[in-house]
Amino acid sequence: KNGYPHKAKFLLHRLDNSSKSVRIEAHNFVLKGHDKSYKDVNKHLRQMEAKNLASNYSYAILISSLSEVGIQMNLFQVLSRMKRLSLQPEFYHFNALIHLSAKFGDLQLALRLFEKMKVEGIRPDSKTYGALLNGCSKSADYKCALELFGQLKSSQKTVVNWTSLLKTLAGAKQYQLMFEKLAEMKAGGVQPNVITFSEVMTSAVKNDDAQIVEKVFELMMIEGVLPNLYIYNILMQGKVNSS
């Protein structure tokens, strides 16, 4: 905790005669101390696996370390390593792996993990779908986004997930459909916020569609959503791109 994981590791030898649960907890403390270094976490976790001292939390730390450096391994290997120790991957393992895959632009891997999650009998939640929708946005795969969004329950159609869908549609230049979904969002009782409009406007700017940027801004003003400095910067960038 105080930045000396190697000293903590040295002290582990004094726990050799302690109970297995105590030893696992101590090893996890060492892992946590290395959580900014995937290489160190993975090396120590391998040692824990050899002694059958790894726990579900150990693999959560491993996944966390991957998020610092990007995908450096087949993420399915994390699940396989857990299974070899008769550990059942849990909800948070799958959510973290899906989020990581989507974050680094591997939508297909995220979808494969999503299917594996369901096969394991683990029910995805709003955050699971949110990570997948973000992956769709990065890949500009609006058809996948629409399919996933259609699987959401009403309670899972949050402003965050609506925003991800609208951003994806705008990024794919599906503007008519985007405006239709925006109207559907409001009809369903979910009010777009300043982030919703900024994300859509940003996507339109990237597409050099200044008219769409201005149209979304006008709609934002009609909805009574107050623009912030970032919104005005986007609006100015749209005008610069069109000149």
Coordinates of N, CA and C in Angstrom, one line a residue:
K1 N 0.8 -1.2 0.0 CA 0.0 0.0 0.0 C 0.9 1.3 0.0
N2 N 2.0 1.2 0.7 CA 2.9 2.4 0.8 C 3.9 2.4 -0.3
G3 N 3.7 1.6 -1.3 CA 4.7 1.6 -2.4 C 5.9 0.7 -2.3
Y4 N 5.8 -0.3 -1.5 CA 7.0 -1.2 -1.3 C 6.5 -2.6 -1.5
P5 N 6.0 -3.0 -2.7 CA 5.5 -4.4 -2.9 C 6.6 -5.4 -2.7
H6 N 7.8 -5.1 -3.0 CA 8.9 -6.1 -3.0 C 9.2 -6.4 -1.5
K7 N 9.1 -5.4 -0.6 CA 9.3 -5.7 0.8 C 8.1 -6.6 1.3
A8 N 6.9 -6.3 0.9 CA 5.8 -7.1 1.3 C 5.9 -8.5 0.8
K9 N 6.5 -8.7 -0.4 CA 6.7 -10.0 -1.0 C 7.7 -10.8 -0.1
F10 N 8.7 -10.1 0.4 CA 9.7 -10.7 1.2 C 9.1 -11.3 2.5
L11 N 8.1 -10.5 3.0 CA 7.4 -10.9 4.3 C 6.5 -12.1 4.1
L12 N 6.2 -12.4 2.9 CA 5.2 -13.6 2.6 C 5.8 -14.9 3.2
H13 N 7.1 -15.0 3.2 CA 7.7 -16.3 3.7 C 7.4 -16.5 5.1
R14 N 7.1 -15.5 5.9 CA 6.8 -15.6 7.3 C 5.4 -16.2 7.5
L15 N 4.6 -16.3 6.4 CA 3.3 -16.7 6.5 C 3.1 -18.2 6.0
D16 N 4.2 -18.9 5.8 CA 4.1 -20.2 5.2 C 3.3 -21.2 6.0
N17 N 3.3 -21.0 7.3 CA 2.6 -21.9 8.2 C 1.2 -21.4 8.6
S18 N 0.8 -20.3 8.0 CA -0.5 -19.7 8.2 C -1.6 -20.5 7.4
S19 N -2.8 -20.2 7.7 CA -3.9 -20.8 6.9 C -3.9 -20.4 5.5
K20 N -4.5 -21.2 4.6 CA -4.6 -20.8 3.2 C -5.2 -19.5 2.9
S21 N -6.3 -19.2 3.6 CA -7.1 -18.0 3.4 C -6.2 -16.8 3.7
V22 N -5.4 -16.9 4.8 CA -4.5 -15.8 5.2 C -3.4 -15.6 4.1
R23 N -2.9 -16.7 3.6 CA -1.8 -16.6 2.6 C -2.4 -16.0 1.3
I24 N -3.6 -16.4 0.9 CA -4.2 -15.8 -0.3 C -4.4 -14.3 -0.1
E25 N -4.9 -13.9 1.0 CA -5.1 -12.5 1.3 C -3.8 -11.7 1.2
A26 N -2.8 -12.3 1.8 CA -1.5 -11.6 1.8 C -0.9 -11.5 0.4
H27 N -1.0 -12.6 -0.4 CA -0.5 -12.5 -1.8 C -1.3 -11.5 -2.6
N28 N -2.6 -11.4 -2.3 CA -3.4 -10.4 -3.1 C -3.0 -9.0 -2.7
F29 N -2.5 -8.8 -1.5 CA -2.0 -7.4 -1.1 C -0.8 -7.1 -2.0
V30 N 0.1 -8.1 -2.2 CA 1.3 -7.9 -3.0 C 0.9 -7.6 -4.4
L31 N -0.1 -8.4 -4.9 CA -0.6 -8.2 -6.3 C -1.1 -6.8 -6.4
K32 N -1.9 -6.3 -5.5 CA -2.4 -5.0 -5.5 C -1.3 -3.9 -5.6
G33 N -0.3 -4.2 -4.9 CA 0.9 -3.3 -4.9 C 1.5 -3.1 -6.2
H34 N 1.3 -4.2 -7.1 CA 1.9 -4.2 -8.4 C 0.9 -3.8 -9.5
D35 N -0.3 -3.3 -9.1 CA -1.4 -3.2 -10.1 C -1.2 -2.3 -11.2
K36 N -0.1 -1.4 -11.2 CA 0.2 -0.6 -12.3 C 1.1 -1.2 -13.3
S37 N 1.6 -2.4 -13.0 CA 2.5 -3.1 -13.8 C 2.0 -4.5 -14.2
Y38 N 1.5 -4.7 -15.4 CA 0.9 -6.0 -15.8 C 2.0 -7.1 -15.7
K39 N 3.2 -6.8 -16.1 CA 4.3 -7.7 -16.1 C 4.5 -8.3 -14.7
D40 N 4.6 -7.4 -13.7 CA 4.8 -7.8 -12.3 C 3.6 -8.6 -11.7
V41 N 2.4 -8.1 -12.0 CA 1.2 -8.8 -11.5 C 1.1 -10.2 -12.1
N42 N 1.4 -10.3 -13.4 CA 1.3 -11.6 -14.1 C 2.3 -12.6 -13.5
K43 N 3.5 -12.1 -13.3 CA 4.6 -12.9 -12.8 C 4.3 -13.4 -11.4
H44 N 3.8 -12.6 -10.5 CA 3.5 -13.0 -9.2 C 2.2 -13.9 -9.2
L45 N 1.3 -13.6 -10.1 CA 0.1 -14.5 -10.1 C 0.4 -15.9 -10.6
R46 N 1.4 -16.0 -11.5 CA 1.8 -17.3 -11.9 C 2.4 -18.1 -10.8
Q47 N 3.1 -17.5 -9.9 CA 3.6 -18.1 -8.7 C 2.5 -18.6 -7.8
M48 N 1.5 -17.7 -7.6 CA 0.3 -18.0 -6.8 C -0.4 -19.2 -7.4
E49 N -0.6 -19.3 -8.7 CA -1.3 -20.4 -9.4 C -0.5 -21.7 -9.1
A50 N 0.8 -21.7 -9.1 CA 1.6 -22.9 -8.9 C 1.4 -23.4 -7.5
K51 N 1.1 -22.5 -6.6 CA 0.8 -22.9 -5.2 C -0.7 -23.0 -4.9
N52 N -1.5 -22.9 -5.9 CA -3.0 -22.9 -5.7 C -3.4 -21.9 -4.7
L53 N -2.9 -20.7 -4.8 CA -3.2 -19.6 -3.9 C -3.9 -18.4 -4.6
A54 N -4.3 -18.6 -5.8 CA -5.0 -17.5 -6.6 C -6.5 -17.6 -6.2
S55 N -7.1 -16.4 -6.2 CA -8.5 -16.3 -5.9 C -9.2 -15.5 -7.0
N56 N -10.5 -15.4 -7.0 CA -11.2 -14.6 -7.9 C -10.7 -13.1 -7.9
Y57 N -10.4 -12.6 -6.7 CA -9.9 -11.3 -6.6 C -8.6 -11.1 -7.3
S58 N -7.8 -12.1 -7.3 CA -6.4 -12.1 -7.9 C -6.6 -11.8 -9.4
Y59 N -7.6 -12.4 -10.0 CA -7.7 -12.2 -11.5 C -8.4 -10.8 -11.7
A60 N -9.2 -10.3 -10.8 CA -9.7 -9.0 -11.0 C -8.5 -8.0 -11.0
I61 N -7.5 -8.2 -10.1 CA -6.3 -7.3 -10.1 C -5.6 -7.5 -11.4
L62 N -5.5 -8.7 -12.0 CA -4.8 -8.9 -13.2 C -5.5 -8.1 -14.4
I63 N -6.8 -8.2 -14.4 CA -7.5 -7.4 -15.4 C -7.3 -5.9 -15.3
S64 N -7.3 -5.5 -14.0 CA -7.1 -4.1 -13.8 C -5.7 -3.6 -14.3
S65 N -4.7 -4.5 -14.1 CA -3.4 -4.1 -14.6 C -3.4 -4.0 -16.1
L66 N -4.2 -4.9 -16.8 CA -4.2 -4.8 -18.2 C -4.8 -3.5 -18.7
S67 N -5.7 -2.9 -17.9 CA -6.4 -1.7 -18.4 C -5.4 -0.5 -18.4
E68 N -4.2 -0.7 -17.7 CA -3.2 0.3 -17.7 C -2.3 0.3 -18.9
V69 N -2.2 -0.9 -19.5 CA -1.2 -1.0 -20.6 C -1.8 -1.5 -21.9
G70 N -3.1 -1.7 -21.9 CA -3.8 -2.2 -23.1 C -3.8 -3.7 -23.2
I71 N -4.4 -4.3 -24.2 CA -4.5 -5.7 -24.3 C -3.2 -6.3 -24.7
Q72 N -2.6 -7.1 -23.8 CA -1.3 -7.7 -24.1 C -1.4 -9.2 -24.1
M73 N -2.6 -9.7 -24.0 CA -2.8 -11.2 -24.0 C -4.2 -11.5 -24.5
N74 N -4.4 -12.7 -24.9 CA -5.8 -13.1 -25.2 C -6.6 -13.1 -24.0
L75 N -7.6 -12.3 -23.9 CA -8.4 -12.1 -22.7 C -9.1 -13.4 -22.3
F76 N -9.4 -14.3 -23.2 CA -10.0 -15.5 -22.9 C -9.0 -16.4 -22.0
Q77 N -7.7 -16.1 -22.1 CA -6.8 -16.8 -21.3 C -7.0 -16.6 -19.8
V78 N -7.5 -15.4 -19.5 CA -7.8 -15.1 -18.1 C -8.9 -16.0 -17.5
L79 N -9.9 -16.2 -18.3 CA -11.0 -17.2 -17.9 C -10.5 -18.6 -17.9
S80 N -9.6 -19.0 -18.8 CA -9.1 -20.3 -18.8 C -8.2 -20.6 -17.6
R81 N -7.4 -19.6 -17.2 CA -6.5 -19.8 -16.1 C -7.4 -19.9 -14.8
M82 N -8.5 -19.2 -14.7 CA -9.4 -19.4 -13.6 C -10.0 -20.7 -13.5
K83 N -10.4 -21.2 -14.7 CA -11.1 -22.5 -14.7 C -10.1 -23.6 -14.3
R84 N -8.8 -23.5 -14.7 CA -7.9 -24.5 -14.3 C -7.7 -24.7 -12.8
L85 N -8.0 -23.6 -12.1 CA -8.0 -23.7 -10.6 C -9.4 -23.8 -10.0
S86 N -10.3 -24.2 -10.9 CA -11.7 -24.4 -10.4 C -12.4 -23.2 -9.8
L87 N -11.9 -22.0 -10.4 CA -12.5 -20.8 -10.0 C -13.5 -20.4 -11.1
Q88 N -14.7 -20.0 -10.6 CA -15.8 -19.6 -11.5 C -15.7 -18.1 -11.8
P89 N -15.5 -17.7 -13.1 CA -15.5 -16.3 -13.4 C -16.8 -15.6 -13.0
E90 N -16.8 -14.5 -12.5 CA -18.0 -13.8 -12.0 C -18.3 -12.6 -12.8
F91 N -19.4 -12.0 -12.4 CA -20.0 -10.9 -13.2 C -18.9 -9.8 -13.4
Y92 N -18.2 -9.4 -12.4 CA -17.3 -8.3 -12.6 C -16.1 -8.6 -13.4
H93 N -15.7 -9.9 -13.5 CA -14.6 -10.3 -14.4 C -15.0 -10.1 -15.9
F94 N -16.3 -10.6 -16.2 CA -16.7 -10.4 -17.6 C -16.9 -8.9 -17.9
N95 N -17.5 -8.2 -17.0 CA -17.8 -6.8 -17.3 C -16.4 -6.0 -17.6
A96 N -15.5 -6.3 -16.7 CA -14.2 -5.7 -16.9 C -13.5 -6.1 -18.2
L97 N -13.6 -7.4 -18.5 CA -12.9 -7.8 -19.8 C -13.6 -7.2 -21.0
I98 N -15.0 -7.2 -21.0 CA -15.7 -6.6 -22.1 C -15.4 -5.1 -22.2
H99 N -15.4 -4.4 -21.1 CA -15.0 -3.0 -21.1 C -13.6 -2.8 -21.7
L100 N -12.7 -3.6 -21.3 CA -11.3 -3.5 -21.8 C -11.2 -3.7 -23.3
S101 N -11.9 -4.8 -23.8 CA -11.9 -5.1 -25.2 C -12.5 -3.9 -26.0
A102 N -13.6 -3.4 -25.5 CA -14.3 -2.3 -26.2 C -13.4 -1.0 -26.2
K103 N -12.8 -0.8 -25.0 CA -11.9 0.4 -24.8 C -10.8 0.5 -25.9
F104 N -10.2 -0.7 -26.2 CA -9.1 -0.7 -27.1 C -9.5 -1.1 -28.5
G105 N -10.8 -1.0 -28.8 CA -11.3 -1.1 -30.1 C -11.5 -2.5 -30.7
D106 N -11.5 -3.5 -29.9 CA -11.7 -4.8 -30.4 C -13.2 -5.3 -30.1
L107 N -14.1 -4.8 -30.9 CA -15.5 -5.0 -30.7 C -15.8 -6.5 -30.8
Q108 N -15.2 -7.2 -31.8 CA -15.5 -8.6 -32.0 C -15.1 -9.4 -30.7
L109 N -14.0 -9.1 -30.1 CA -13.6 -9.8 -28.9 C -14.6 -9.5 -27.8
A110 N -15.0 -8.3 -27.7 CA -16.0 -7.9 -26.7 C -17.3 -8.7 -26.8
L111 N -17.7 -8.8 -28.1 CA -19.0 -9.6 -28.4 C -18.8 -11.1 -28.1
R112 N -17.6 -11.6 -28.3 CA -17.4 -13.0 -28.0 C -17.4 -13.2 -26.5
L113 N -16.8 -12.3 -25.7 CA -16.9 -12.4 -24.3 C -18.3 -12.2 -23.7
F114 N -19.1 -11.4 -24.4 CA -20.5 -11.2 -24.1 C -21.3 -12.5 -24.2
E115 N -21.1 -13.2 -25.3 CA -21.7 -14.5 -25.5 C -21.3 -15.5 -24.5
K116 N -20.0 -15.5 -24.2 CA -19.5 -16.4 -23.2 C -20.1 -16.1 -21.8
M117 N -20.3 -14.9 -21.5 CA -20.9 -14.5 -20.3 C -22.3 -15.1 -20.2
K118 N -23.0 -15.0 -21.2 CA -24.4 -15.5 -21.2 C -24.4 -17.0 -21.1
V119 N -23.5 -17.7 -21.8 CA -23.4 -19.1 -21.7 C -23.1 -19.6 -20.3
E120 N -22.3 -18.8 -19.6 CA -22.0 -19.1 -18.2 C -23.1 -18.8 -17.2
G121 N -24.2 -18.3 -17.8 CA -25.4 -18.1 -16.9 C -25.3 -16.8 -16.2
I122 N -24.4 -15.8 -16.6 CA -24.3 -14.6 -15.9 C -25.1 -13.5 -16.7
R123 N -26.0 -12.8 -16.1 CA -26.8 -11.9 -16.7 C -26.2 -10.5 -16.9
P124 N -26.1 -10.0 -18.1 CA -25.4 -8.7 -18.3 C -26.3 -7.6 -17.8
D125 N -25.7 -6.5 -17.4 CA -26.5 -5.4 -16.8 C -26.3 -4.2 -17.7
S126 N -26.7 -3.0 -17.3 CA -26.7 -1.8 -18.1 C -25.2 -1.4 -18.4
K127 N -24.3 -1.6 -17.5 CA -22.9 -1.3 -17.7 C -22.3 -2.2 -18.8
T128 N -22.7 -3.5 -18.8 CA -22.2 -4.4 -19.8 C -22.6 -3.9 -21.2
Y129 N -23.9 -3.5 -21.3 CA -24.3 -3.0 -22.6 C -23.7 -1.7 -22.9
G130 N -23.4 -0.9 -21.9 CA -22.8 0.4 -22.1 C -21.4 0.2 -22.7
A131 N -20.6 -0.7 -22.2 CA -19.3 -1.0 -22.7 C -19.4 -1.5 -24.2
L132 N -20.3 -2.3 -24.5 CA -20.5 -2.8 -25.8 C -20.9 -1.7 -26.8
L133 N -21.8 -0.9 -26.3 CA -22.2 0.2 -27.2 C -21.1 1.2 -27.5
N134 N -20.2 1.4 -26.5 CA -19.0 2.2 -26.7 C -18.1 1.6 -27.7
G135 N -18.0 0.2 -27.7 CA -17.2 -0.5 -28.7 C -17.8 -0.3 -30.1
C136 N -19.1 -0.3 -30.2 CA -19.8 -0.1 -31.5 C -19.5 1.3 -32.0
S137 N -19.5 2.3 -31.0 CA -19.2 3.6 -31.4 C -17.8 3.8 -32.0
K138 N -16.8 3.1 -31.3 CA -15.4 3.2 -31.8 C -15.3 2.6 -33.2
S139 N -16.1 1.5 -33.5 CA -16.0 0.8 -34.7 C -17.0 1.4 -35.8
A140 N -17.8 2.4 -35.4 CA -18.8 3.0 -36.2 C -19.8 1.9 -36.8
D141 N -20.0 0.9 -35.9 CA -20.9 -0.2 -36.3 C -22.3 0.1 -35.8
Y142 N -23.1 0.9 -36.5 CA -24.4 1.3 -36.0 C -25.4 0.2 -36.0
K143 N -25.2 -0.8 -36.9 CA -26.2 -1.9 -36.9 C -26.1 -2.8 -35.7
C144 N -24.8 -3.0 -35.3 CA -24.6 -3.7 -34.0 C -25.1 -3.0 -32.8
A145 N -24.9 -1.6 -32.8 CA -25.4 -0.8 -31.7 C -26.9 -0.9 -31.6
L146 N -27.6 -0.8 -32.8 CA -29.1 -0.9 -32.8 C -29.5 -2.3 -32.3
E147 N -28.9 -3.3 -32.7 CA -29.2 -4.7 -32.2 C -29.1 -4.8 -30.7
L148 N -27.9 -4.3 -30.2 CA -27.7 -4.4 -28.8 C -28.7 -3.6 -28.0
F149 N -28.9 -2.4 -28.5 CA -29.8 -1.5 -27.8 C -31.2 -2.1 -27.7
G150 N -31.6 -2.8 -28.8 CA -32.9 -3.5 -28.8 C -33.0 -4.6 -27.7
Q151 N -31.9 -5.0 -27.2 CA -32.0 -6.1 -26.1 C -32.1 -5.5 -24.7
L152 N -32.0 -4.2 -24.6 CA -32.1 -3.5 -23.3 C -33.5 -3.5 -22.8
K153 N -33.6 -3.7 -21.5 CA -34.9 -3.5 -20.8 C -35.1 -2.0 -20.7
S154 N -36.3 -1.6 -20.4 CA -36.6 -0.1 -20.3 C -35.7 0.5 -19.2
S155 N -35.5 -0.2 -18.1 CA -34.7 0.4 -17.0 C -33.2 0.5 -17.4
Q156 N -32.8 -0.2 -18.4 CA -31.4 -0.2 -18.8 C -31.1 0.9 -19.9
K157 N -32.2 1.5 -20.4 CA -32.1 2.5 -21.4 C -31.8 3.9 -20.7
T158 N -30.6 3.9 -20.2 CA -30.2 5.1 -19.4 C -29.8 6.2 -20.4
V159 N -29.6 7.4 -19.8 CA -29.1 8.5 -20.7 C -27.7 8.2 -21.2
V160 N -26.9 7.5 -20.5 CA -25.6 7.1 -20.9 C -25.7 6.2 -22.1
N161 N -26.5 5.1 -22.0 CA -26.6 4.2 -23.1 C -27.3 4.8 -24.4
W162 N -28.3 5.7 -24.1 CA -28.9 6.4 -25.2 C -27.8 7.3 -25.9
T163 N -27.0 7.9 -25.1 CA -26.0 8.8 -25.7 C -25.0 8.0 -26.6
S164 N -24.6 6.8 -26.1 CA -23.7 5.9 -26.9 C -24.3 5.6 -28.2
L165 N -25.6 5.2 -28.2 CA -26.3 4.9 -29.4 C -26.4 6.1 -30.4
L166 N -26.7 7.2 -29.9 CA -26.8 8.4 -30.8 C -25.5 8.8 -31.3
K167 N -24.4 8.7 -30.5 CA -23.1 9.0 -31.0 C -22.7 8.1 -32.1
T168 N -23.0 6.8 -31.9 CA -22.7 5.8 -33.0 C -23.4 6.1 -34.3
L169 N -24.6 6.4 -34.2 CA -25.4 6.7 -35.4 C -24.9 8.0 -36.1
A170 N -24.5 9.0 -35.3 CA -23.9 10.2 -35.8 C -22.6 9.9 -36.5
G171 N -21.8 9.1 -35.8 CA -20.5 8.8 -36.4 C -20.6 8.1 -37.7
A172 N -21.6 7.2 -37.8 CA -21.8 6.5 -39.1 C -22.6 7.3 -40.1
K173 N -22.9 8.6 -39.8 CA -23.6 9.5 -40.7 C -25.1 9.0 -40.9
Q174 N -25.6 8.3 -40.0 CA -27.0 7.9 -40.0 C -27.9 9.0 -39.3
Y175 N -27.9 10.2 -39.8 CA -28.4 11.3 -39.1 C -29.9 11.3 -39.0
Q176 N -30.6 10.9 -40.0 CA -32.1 10.8 -40.0 C -32.5 9.8 -38.9
L177 N -31.9 8.7 -38.8 CA -32.1 7.7 -37.8 C -31.8 8.2 -36.4
M178 N -30.7 9.0 -36.4 CA -30.2 9.5 -35.1 C -31.3 10.5 -34.5
F179 N -31.8 11.3 -35.4 CA -32.9 12.3 -34.9 C -34.1 11.5 -34.5
E180 N -34.4 10.4 -35.2 CA -35.6 9.6 -34.9 C -35.4 9.0 -33.5
K181 N -34.2 8.5 -33.2 CA -33.9 7.8 -32.0 C -33.9 8.9 -30.8
L182 N -33.4 10.1 -31.1 CA -33.4 11.2 -30.2 C -34.9 11.5 -29.7
A183 N -35.8 11.5 -30.7 CA -37.2 11.7 -30.4 C -37.8 10.6 -29.6
E184 N -37.3 9.3 -29.9 CA -37.8 8.2 -29.2 C -37.3 8.2 -27.7
M185 N -36.1 8.7 -27.6 CA -35.4 8.8 -26.3 C -36.3 9.7 -25.4
K186 N -36.7 10.9 -25.9 CA -37.5 11.8 -25.1 C -38.9 11.3 -24.9
A187 N -39.5 10.6 -25.9 CA -40.8 10.0 -25.7 C -40.8 8.9 -24.6
G188 N -39.6 8.3 -24.4 CA -39.5 7.3 -23.4 C -39.2 7.8 -22.0
G189 N -39.2 9.1 -21.9 CA -39.0 9.8 -20.6 C -37.6 10.0 -20.2
V190 N -36.6 9.8 -21.1 CA -35.2 10.1 -20.8 C -34.8 11.4 -21.5
Q191 N -34.3 12.3 -20.7 CA -34.0 13.6 -21.2 C -32.5 13.7 -21.6
P192 N -32.2 14.1 -22.9 CA -30.8 14.2 -23.3 C -30.2 15.4 -22.5
N193 N -28.9 15.2 -22.1 CA -28.2 16.2 -21.4 C -27.1 16.8 -22.2
V194 N -26.3 17.7 -21.6 CA -25.3 18.4 -22.4 C -24.3 17.4 -22.9
I195 N -24.0 16.3 -22.2 CA -23.1 15.3 -22.8 C -23.6 14.6 -24.0
T196 N -24.9 14.3 -24.0 CA -25.6 13.7 -25.1 C -25.3 14.6 -26.4
F197 N -25.7 15.9 -26.3 CA -25.5 16.8 -27.4 C -24.1 17.0 -27.8
S198 N -23.2 17.1 -26.8 CA -21.8 17.3 -27.2 C -21.2 16.1 -27.9
E199 N -21.6 14.9 -27.5 CA -21.1 13.7 -28.2 C -21.5 13.6 -29.6
V200 N -22.8 13.9 -29.8 CA -23.4 13.9 -31.2 C -22.7 14.9 -32.0
M201 N -22.6 16.1 -31.5 CA -22.0 17.2 -32.2 C -20.5 16.9 -32.6
T202 N -19.8 16.3 -31.6 CA -18.4 15.9 -31.9 C -18.3 14.9 -33.0
S203 N -19.2 14.0 -33.1 CA -19.2 13.0 -34.2 C -19.4 13.7 -35.5
A204 N -20.4 14.6 -35.5 CA -20.7 15.3 -36.7 C -19.5 16.2 -37.2
V205 N -18.8 16.8 -36.2 CA -17.6 17.6 -36.6 C -16.6 16.7 -37.2
K206 N -16.4 15.5 -36.7 CA -15.4 14.6 -37.3 C -15.7 14.2 -38.7
N207 N -17.0 14.2 -39.0 CA -17.5 13.9 -40.3 C -17.6 15.2 -41.2
D208 N -17.1 16.3 -40.7 CA -17.2 17.6 -41.4 C -18.6 17.9 -41.9
D209 N -19.6 17.6 -41.0 CA -21.0 17.9 -41.3 C -21.4 19.1 -40.4
A210 N -21.0 20.3 -40.9 CA -21.3 21.5 -40.1 C -22.8 21.8 -39.9
Q211 N -23.6 21.5 -41.0 CA -25.0 21.7 -40.9 C -25.7 20.9 -39.8
I212 N -25.2 19.6 -39.7 CA -25.7 18.8 -38.6 C -25.3 19.3 -37.2
V213 N -24.1 19.8 -37.1 CA -23.6 20.4 -35.9 C -24.6 21.5 -35.4
E214 N -24.9 22.4 -36.4 CA -25.7 23.5 -36.1 C -27.2 23.1 -35.8
K215 N -27.6 22.1 -36.5 CA -29.0 21.6 -36.2 C -29.1 21.0 -34.8
V216 N -28.1 20.2 -34.4 CA -28.1 19.6 -33.1 C -28.0 20.7 -32.0
F217 N -27.2 21.7 -32.3 CA -27.1 22.9 -31.3 C -28.5 23.6 -31.2
E218 N -29.1 23.8 -32.3 CA -30.5 24.5 -32.3 C -31.5 23.6 -31.5
L219 N -31.4 22.3 -31.7 CA -32.3 21.4 -31.0 C -32.0 21.4 -29.5
M220 N -30.7 21.5 -29.1 CA -30.3 21.6 -27.8 C -30.9 22.9 -27.1
M221 N -30.8 24.0 -27.8 CA -31.4 25.2 -27.2 C -32.9 25.1 -27.0
I222 N -33.6 24.5 -28.0 CA -35.0 24.3 -27.9 C -35.4 23.4 -26.7
E223 N -34.5 22.5 -26.4 CA -34.7 21.6 -25.3 C -34.4 22.2 -23.9
G224 N -33.8 23.4 -24.0 CA -33.5 24.1 -22.8 C -32.3 23.6 -22.1
V225 N -31.4 22.9 -22.8 CA -30.1 22.4 -22.2 C -29.1 23.5 -22.4
L226 N -28.5 24.0 -21.3 CA -27.5 25.1 -21.4 C -26.2 24.6 -21.9
P227 N -25.7 25.2 -23.0 CA -24.4 24.8 -23.5 C -23.2 25.2 -22.6
N228 N -22.2 24.5 -22.6 CA -21.0 24.8 -21.9 C -19.9 25.2 -22.8
L229 N -18.7 25.5 -22.3 CA -17.6 26.0 -23.2 C -17.2 25.0 -24.2
Y230 N -17.3 23.7 -23.8 CA -16.9 22.6 -24.8 C -17.9 22.6 -26.0
I231 N -19.2 22.8 -25.7 CA -20.2 22.9 -26.8 C -19.9 24.0 -27.8
Y232 N -19.5 25.2 -27.2 CA -19.2 26.3 -28.1 C -17.9 26.1 -28.9
N233 N -17.0 25.4 -28.3 CA -15.8 25.0 -29.0 C -16.1 24.1 -30.2
I234 N -17.0 23.1 -30.0 CA -17.4 22.2 -31.0 C -18.1 23.0 -32.1
L235 N -18.9 23.9 -31.7 CA -19.7 24.7 -32.7 C -18.7 25.5 -33.6
M236 N -17.7 26.1 -32.9 CA -16.7 26.9 -33.7 C -15.9 26.0 -34.6
Q237 N -15.6 24.8 -34.1 CA -14.8 23.9 -35.0 C -15.6 23.5 -36.2
G238 N -16.9 23.3 -36.0 CA -17.7 23.0 -37.2 C -17.7 24.1 -38.2
K239 N -17.8 25.3 -37.7 CA -17.8 26.5 -38.6 C -16.4 26.6 -39.4
V240 N -15.3 26.4 -38.6 CA -14.0 26.4 -39.2 C -13.9 25.4 -40.3
N241 N -14.3 24.1 -40.0 CA -14.2 23.0 -41.0 C -15.0 23.3 -42.3
S242 N -16.1 24.0 -42.1 CA -17.0 24.3 -43.3 C -16.6 25.5 -44.1
S243 N -15.6 26.3 -43.6 CA -15.2 27.5 -44.3 C -14.1 27.2 -45.3

